[in-house]
Coordinates of C-alpha atoms in Angstrom, one line a residue:
M25 CA -182.0 -75.1 24.9
H26 CA -179.4 -72.8 26.6
K27 CA -181.1 -70.3 29.1
K28 CA -179.8 -68.0 26.8
D29 CA -181.5 -69.3 23.7
I30 CA -184.9 -69.2 25.9
G31 CA -183.8 -65.5 27.0
L32 CA -183.4 -64.4 23.6
G33 CA -186.4 -66.1 22.0
V34 CA -188.2 -63.6 24.8
L35 CA -186.5 -61.4 23.3
V36 CA -187.4 -61.7 20.1
L37 CA -191.4 -61.8 20.5
T38 CA -190.8 -58.9 22.7
V39 CA -189.6 -57.1 19.9
G40 CA -192.3 -58.5 17.5
A41 CA -195.2 -57.6 19.3
I42 CA -193.4 -54.4 19.7
V43 CA -193.2 -53.9 15.8
A44 CA -197.1 -55.4 15.2
L45 CA -197.9 -52.4 17.7
A46 CA -196.1 -49.8 16.0
N47 CA -197.4 -50.7 13.0
P48 CA -199.9 -53.3 12.0
R49 CA -198.0 -54.0 8.5
F50 CA -195.5 -56.2 10.3
L51 CA -197.9 -58.9 10.1
S52 CA -199.2 -58.2 6.4
P53 CA -198.6 -61.7 4.9
I54 CA -196.0 -59.7 1.7
N55 CA -194.2 -58.1 4.3
L56 CA -193.9 -61.9 6.3
A57 CA -192.9 -63.1 3.1
N58 CA -190.0 -60.9 2.8
T59 CA -188.8 -60.4 5.6
A60 CA -188.6 -64.6 5.6
N61 CA -187.0 -64.5 2.8
L62 CA -184.1 -62.1 3.8
I63 CA -183.7 -63.8 7.1
G64 CA -183.3 -67.0 5.1
L65 CA -180.7 -65.5 3.0
F66 CA -178.6 -63.8 6.1
G67 CA -179.1 -66.4 8.1
L68 CA -176.9 -69.0 6.0
F69 CA -173.5 -67.2 6.2
S70 CA -174.3 -66.4 10.1
I71 CA -174.5 -70.2 10.4
A72 CA -171.4 -70.3 8.5
E73 CA -169.3 -67.6 10.7
A74 CA -170.3 -69.4 13.7
F75 CA -168.3 -72.2 12.9
V76 CA -165.3 -70.3 13.0
I77 CA -166.1 -68.0 16.1
V78 CA -166.8 -71.0 17.9
T79 CA -162.9 -72.3 17.6
A80 CA -161.9 -68.8 18.9
G81 CA -161.5 -67.5 14.6
I82 CA -162.8 -65.1 12.8
E83 CA -163.9 -64.8 9.3
L84 CA -163.8 -61.3 7.5
S85 CA -164.4 -62.1 3.9
I86 CA -167.6 -63.5 3.5
G87 CA -168.5 -60.5 2.1
S88 CA -166.0 -60.3 -0.6
V89 CA -166.6 -63.8 -1.8
I90 CA -170.4 -63.4 -1.6
A91 CA -169.2 -61.3 -4.9
L92 CA -166.9 -62.7 -6.5
L93 CA -168.6 -66.5 -6.3
G94 CA -172.2 -64.5 -7.6
V95 CA -170.0 -62.6 -10.2
I96 CA -168.6 -66.1 -11.2
F97 CA -171.2 -67.8 -11.0
I98 CA -173.1 -65.9 -13.0
D99 CA -170.3 -64.6 -16.0
L100 CA -170.1 -69.4 -16.1
I101 CA -173.7 -69.5 -17.0
A102 CA -174.7 -65.9 -18.3
S103 CA -171.3 -65.9 -21.0
H104 CA -169.8 -69.2 -21.3
G105 CA -173.3 -71.2 -21.2
V106 CA -171.4 -73.6 -18.9
P107 CA -175.3 -75.7 -17.4
W108 CA -175.9 -74.1 -14.1
P109 CA -175.9 -77.4 -12.3
V110 CA -172.2 -77.3 -13.6
A111 CA -171.4 -73.9 -12.3
L112 CA -173.6 -74.4 -9.0
G113 CA -170.7 -77.3 -8.3
L114 CA -167.9 -75.1 -9.5
V115 CA -169.0 -72.5 -7.4
L116 CA -169.2 -74.7 -4.2
A117 CA -166.1 -76.5 -5.1
L118 CA -163.9 -72.7 -5.5
A119 CA -165.9 -72.1 -1.9
V120 CA -164.1 -75.4 -0.5
V121 CA -160.6 -74.2 -1.9
L122 CA -160.8 -71.2 -0.3
G123 CA -161.5 -72.6 3.2
L124 CA -159.2 -75.0 2.7
L125 CA -156.7 -72.1 1.8
H126 CA -157.6 -70.1 5.0
G127 CA -157.1 -73.0 7.1
W128 CA -153.8 -73.9 5.7
L129 CA -152.6 -70.4 6.5
I130 CA -154.0 -70.3 9.7
T131 CA -152.7 -73.7 10.8
R132 CA -149.4 -74.7 8.7
L133 CA -148.1 -70.9 9.0
K134 CA -149.6 -70.1 11.8
L135 CA -150.8 -66.3 10.9
Q136 CA -153.5 -65.1 12.5
P137 CA -157.5 -65.2 11.6
F138 CA -158.0 -61.6 11.7
V139 CA -154.8 -60.8 8.9
V140 CA -155.6 -64.1 6.6
T141 CA -159.2 -62.9 6.4
L142 CA -158.8 -59.5 6.5
C143 CA -156.5 -60.1 3.3
G144 CA -158.9 -62.5 1.7
L145 CA -161.7 -59.4 2.0
L146 CA -159.4 -57.2 0.1
I147 CA -158.3 -59.7 -2.4
Y148 CA -161.6 -61.0 -3.5
R149 CA -163.2 -57.8 -3.6
G150 CA -160.6 -56.8 -5.9
V151 CA -160.4 -59.9 -7.8
A152 CA -164.1 -59.4 -8.1
R153 CA -163.8 -55.9 -9.3
F154 CA -161.2 -56.3 -11.9
Y155 CA -163.0 -59.5 -13.1
T156 CA -165.9 -57.3 -14.8
K157 CA -163.8 -54.7 -15.2
D158 CA -165.9 -52.9 -12.3
G159 CA -169.0 -53.5 -14.2
T160 CA -172.1 -54.9 -13.0
A161 CA -172.6 -58.7 -13.8
G162 CA -176.7 -59.5 -14.4
F163 CA -179.1 -61.9 -15.9
T164 CA -183.0 -62.6 -16.6
F165 CA -182.5 -66.1 -15.3
G166 CA -185.8 -66.3 -14.2
T167 CA -187.5 -66.6 -17.9
E168 CA -184.6 -68.0 -19.6
M169 CA -183.8 -71.2 -17.1
P170 CA -187.7 -71.4 -14.6
M171 CA -185.8 -74.3 -12.6
L172 CA -182.7 -72.7 -11.4
D173 CA -185.0 -69.0 -10.7
Y174 CA -187.7 -71.5 -8.9
L175 CA -185.3 -73.8 -6.6
F176 CA -183.4 -70.3 -5.5
V177 CA -185.6 -67.5 -5.8
G178 CA -189.5 -69.2 -5.6
R179 CA -191.6 -70.7 -2.6
T180 CA -193.5 -73.5 -1.5
A181 CA -196.8 -73.2 -0.1
G182 CA -195.5 -69.6 0.7
V183 CA -192.4 -70.0 2.2
P184 CA -189.4 -68.8 0.6
H185 CA -186.6 -71.6 -0.8
S186 CA -184.1 -69.4 1.2
V187 CA -186.1 -70.0 4.4
I188 CA -186.4 -74.0 3.5
A189 CA -182.5 -74.0 2.8
F190 CA -181.6 -72.0 5.9
A191 CA -183.8 -74.5 8.2
M192 CA -182.0 -77.6 6.6
F193 CA -178.7 -76.3 7.1
A194 CA -179.7 -75.2 10.4
V195 CA -180.7 -78.7 11.8
A196 CA -177.3 -79.6 10.3
A197 CA -175.2 -77.2 12.1
W198 CA -177.1 -78.2 15.2
F199 CA -176.4 -81.8 15.5
L200 CA -173.2 -81.6 13.7
L201 CA -172.3 -79.4 16.6
H202 CA -173.9 -80.7 19.2
R203 CA -174.4 -84.1 18.5
T204 CA -171.0 -85.4 17.5
V205 CA -167.7 -85.8 18.6
F206 CA -166.7 -83.6 15.6
G207 CA -168.7 -80.7 17.5
R208 CA -167.2 -81.4 20.5
H209 CA -163.9 -81.3 19.3
L210 CA -164.7 -78.1 17.9
L211 CA -166.0 -76.6 21.0
A212 CA -162.5 -78.1 22.7
V213 CA -160.9 -76.5 20.4
G214 CA -162.3 -73.4 20.9
K215 CA -162.3 -73.0 24.0
N216 CA -158.4 -74.2 24.7
E217 CA -156.4 -75.2 21.4
E218 CA -153.8 -76.4 23.4
A219 CA -155.5 -78.4 26.0
A220 CA -156.9 -80.4 22.8
R221 CA -154.2 -80.9 21.7
Y222 CA -152.7 -82.6 24.5
S223 CA -155.9 -84.4 24.8
G224 CA -155.3 -86.0 21.0
I225 CA -157.7 -83.7 19.1
D226 CA -156.1 -83.3 15.8
T227 CA -156.2 -79.6 16.2
R228 CA -155.5 -78.4 12.9
R229 CA -157.6 -80.7 11.3
V230 CA -160.6 -79.7 12.8
I231 CA -159.6 -76.0 12.8
V232 CA -159.6 -76.7 8.6
S233 CA -162.7 -77.6 8.7
A234 CA -164.3 -75.1 9.9
Y235 CA -163.1 -72.8 7.9
V236 CA -164.0 -75.8 5.1
I237 CA -167.3 -75.6 6.1
C238 CA -167.7 -71.8 6.2
M239 CA -166.9 -71.0 3.0
F240 CA -169.0 -73.6 1.5
L241 CA -172.0 -72.4 3.3
T242 CA -171.2 -68.7 2.2
G243 CA -170.9 -70.4 -1.6
V244 CA -174.5 -71.5 -1.0
S245 CA -175.2 -68.2 0.3
A246 CA -173.5 -66.1 -2.8
V247 CA -175.4 -67.7 -5.2
F248 CA -178.5 -67.5 -3.4
F249 CA -178.1 -63.6 -3.1
A250 CA -177.0 -63.9 -6.7
M251 CA -180.7 -65.2 -7.7
Y252 CA -182.0 -62.8 -5.4
T253 CA -180.3 -59.7 -6.7
K254 CA -180.7 -60.8 -10.4
S255 CA -177.2 -58.4 -10.7
V256 CA -173.9 -58.2 -9.2
Q257 CA -171.9 -54.8 -8.5
P258 CA -168.8 -56.5 -7.0
S259 CA -168.0 -53.0 -5.5
S260 CA -170.9 -53.0 -3.4
H261 CA -172.4 -56.9 -3.3
G262 CA -172.1 -58.3 -0.1
N263 CA -170.2 -54.9 1.6
F264 CA -170.7 -55.9 5.3
Y265 CA -172.6 -58.7 5.3
E266 CA -169.2 -60.1 7.3
L267 CA -170.0 -58.0 10.8
Y268 CA -173.7 -58.9 10.3
G269 CA -172.7 -62.4 10.0
I270 CA -170.6 -62.2 13.8
A271 CA -173.2 -59.9 15.1
A272 CA -176.0 -62.6 15.1
A273 CA -173.7 -65.2 16.4
V274 CA -172.4 -63.0 19.1
L275 CA -176.3 -61.9 19.6
G276 CA -177.1 -65.9 19.7
G277 CA -174.4 -66.8 22.4
F278 CA -171.1 -67.5 20.1
S279 CA -168.4 -65.8 22.2
L280 CA -165.3 -64.1 20.7
R281 CA -163.3 -66.4 22.8
G282 CA -164.3 -69.5 20.9
G283 CA -165.7 -72.4 22.7
E284 CA -169.1 -72.1 23.5
G285 CA -172.2 -71.2 21.1
S286 CA -175.8 -72.3 20.2
I287 CA -176.8 -73.1 16.7
I288 CA -180.3 -72.1 18.1
G289 CA -179.2 -68.5 19.0
V290 CA -177.5 -67.9 16.3
V291 CA -180.8 -68.6 14.2
L292 CA -182.9 -66.3 16.8
G293 CA -179.7 -63.6 16.4
V294 CA -180.8 -63.6 12.3
V295 CA -185.1 -63.5 13.0
L296 CA -183.7 -60.5 15.7
L297 CA -181.4 -58.5 13.0
Q298 CA -184.2 -58.6 10.6
M299 CA -186.7 -57.7 12.7
L300 CA -185.0 -54.8 14.2
Q301 CA -184.6 -53.8 10.2
N302 CA -188.0 -54.2 9.6
L303 CA -189.1 -52.1 12.8
V304 CA -186.4 -49.2 11.1
N305 CA -188.2 -49.4 7.9
L306 CA -191.2 -49.6 8.9
L307 CA -191.6 -46.5 11.1
G308 CA -190.1 -44.7 8.8
I309 CA -186.0 -44.3 10.4
P310 CA -183.8 -42.8 7.6
S311 CA -182.2 -45.3 6.3
S312 CA -178.8 -44.0 6.6
L313 CA -179.5 -44.7 10.4
N314 CA -179.7 -48.3 9.9
F315 CA -176.7 -49.6 10.5
A316 CA -176.7 -47.2 13.9
V317 CA -179.7 -48.9 15.3
M318 CA -178.5 -52.5 15.1
G319 CA -175.5 -51.4 16.1
T320 CA -177.0 -49.5 19.4
V321 CA -179.4 -52.8 19.8
I322 CA -176.2 -55.2 19.4
L323 CA -174.1 -53.6 21.9
L324 CA -176.7 -53.0 24.7
G325 CA -177.6 -57.3 24.1
V326 CA -173.5 -58.1 24.3
I327 CA -173.3 -55.6 27.6
A328 CA -176.5 -57.0 29.7
D329 CA -174.8 -60.8 28.4
T330 CA -171.8 -59.7 29.7
Q331 CA -173.7 -58.4 33.3
V332 CA -175.2 -61.1 33.2
R333 CA -172.4 -63.4 32.8
A334 CA -170.2 -61.5 35.9
Y335 CA -173.8 -62.2 38.1
R336 CA -173.7 -65.9 37.6
E337 CA -170.0 -65.8 38.2
R338 CA -170.4 -63.9 41.6
H339 CA -173.4 -65.9 42.5
R340 CA -171.8 -68.7 41.9
R341 CA -168.4 -68.0 44.0
A342 CA -170.6 -67.0 46.7
A343 CA -172.4 -70.2 46.6
A344 CA -168.6 -72.1 47.2
R345 CA -168.0 -69.6 49.6
S346 CA -170.8 -70.5 51.9
A347 CA -170.3 -74.0 51.5
L348 CA -167.0 -73.8 52.6
T349 CA -167.9 -71.8 55.4
L350 CA -170.4 -74.2 56.3
A351 CA -168.2 -77.2 56.1
V352 CA -165.4 -75.7 58.7
S353 CA -167.6 -74.4 61.1
T354 CA -169.5 -77.7 61.1
P355 CA -167.8 -80.1 63.7
A356 CA -166.6 -83.3 62.4
K357 CA -169.4 -86.7 64.0
E358 CA -167.4 -88.7 66.8
P359 CA -167.8 -92.2 65.2
A360 CA -170.3 -94.3 67.6
P361 CA -169.5 -96.5 69.8

């Protein structure tokens, strides 16, 4: 665990204590279960965003992809009678195709990730709205398909399945990023792509793989959100989710310059953001200020992280200068006769 993770963990506990003192309802079983469910839902695509950010990329189309894939998933089952396992497989396959497309445009055509994913944000949102003729896609799968509803909306021992899925993918992501050669390649490409290429790493394959992983997790998240809301309004469903994912990753220690980050930090970042959201609701703060409160906290967190990093760098340089001065001023010992 990194020092940043420990610091963020202390901050999460501190905020949790403050919220509990401000409003005891925070610790009620219903509120904790609802907050945990939201942590699971938002955590899936936050991990997805982190895999792209670590390569010094960005993924701005996550919210639009969640809307598009959610609409397609609902339509396949409700309108075309496709068995839900098949519909789930098709949606995840489409998500992988979108990841391959983004990676190909970035690595082969040398387009900027910002431009590619910004265009994706607009295109996928427009396609989703056209697909439904700007209507709302809804269903009643809870009564017609109890197994599907149980898997994505149900709970086991009181724990929402979204949290269980989030925990499983978080463990897999941690192992992949921090304990495998591929994870080291991701970090190397993010730190210096040219140097990574000269060291023998297939940087194109690594970057494409990062976008595929990102879109696959986004596809999983899209199905969870579709089942959670039971309806998808393409014009608003998933709005600003990509910014939420970026914020959670940045709070978790992922640098937008790439090359560093911790999956544990992302998990803690998601928890912190949802706790802040819950604090706003419990204190009766107008919902119109939700984004303002969260944005302020994120900005303060980034400023604090930047200042701590600058302090550590100054301390390191001062220690290096002191060691050099000591080495120069200390006379060399004469060899013994």
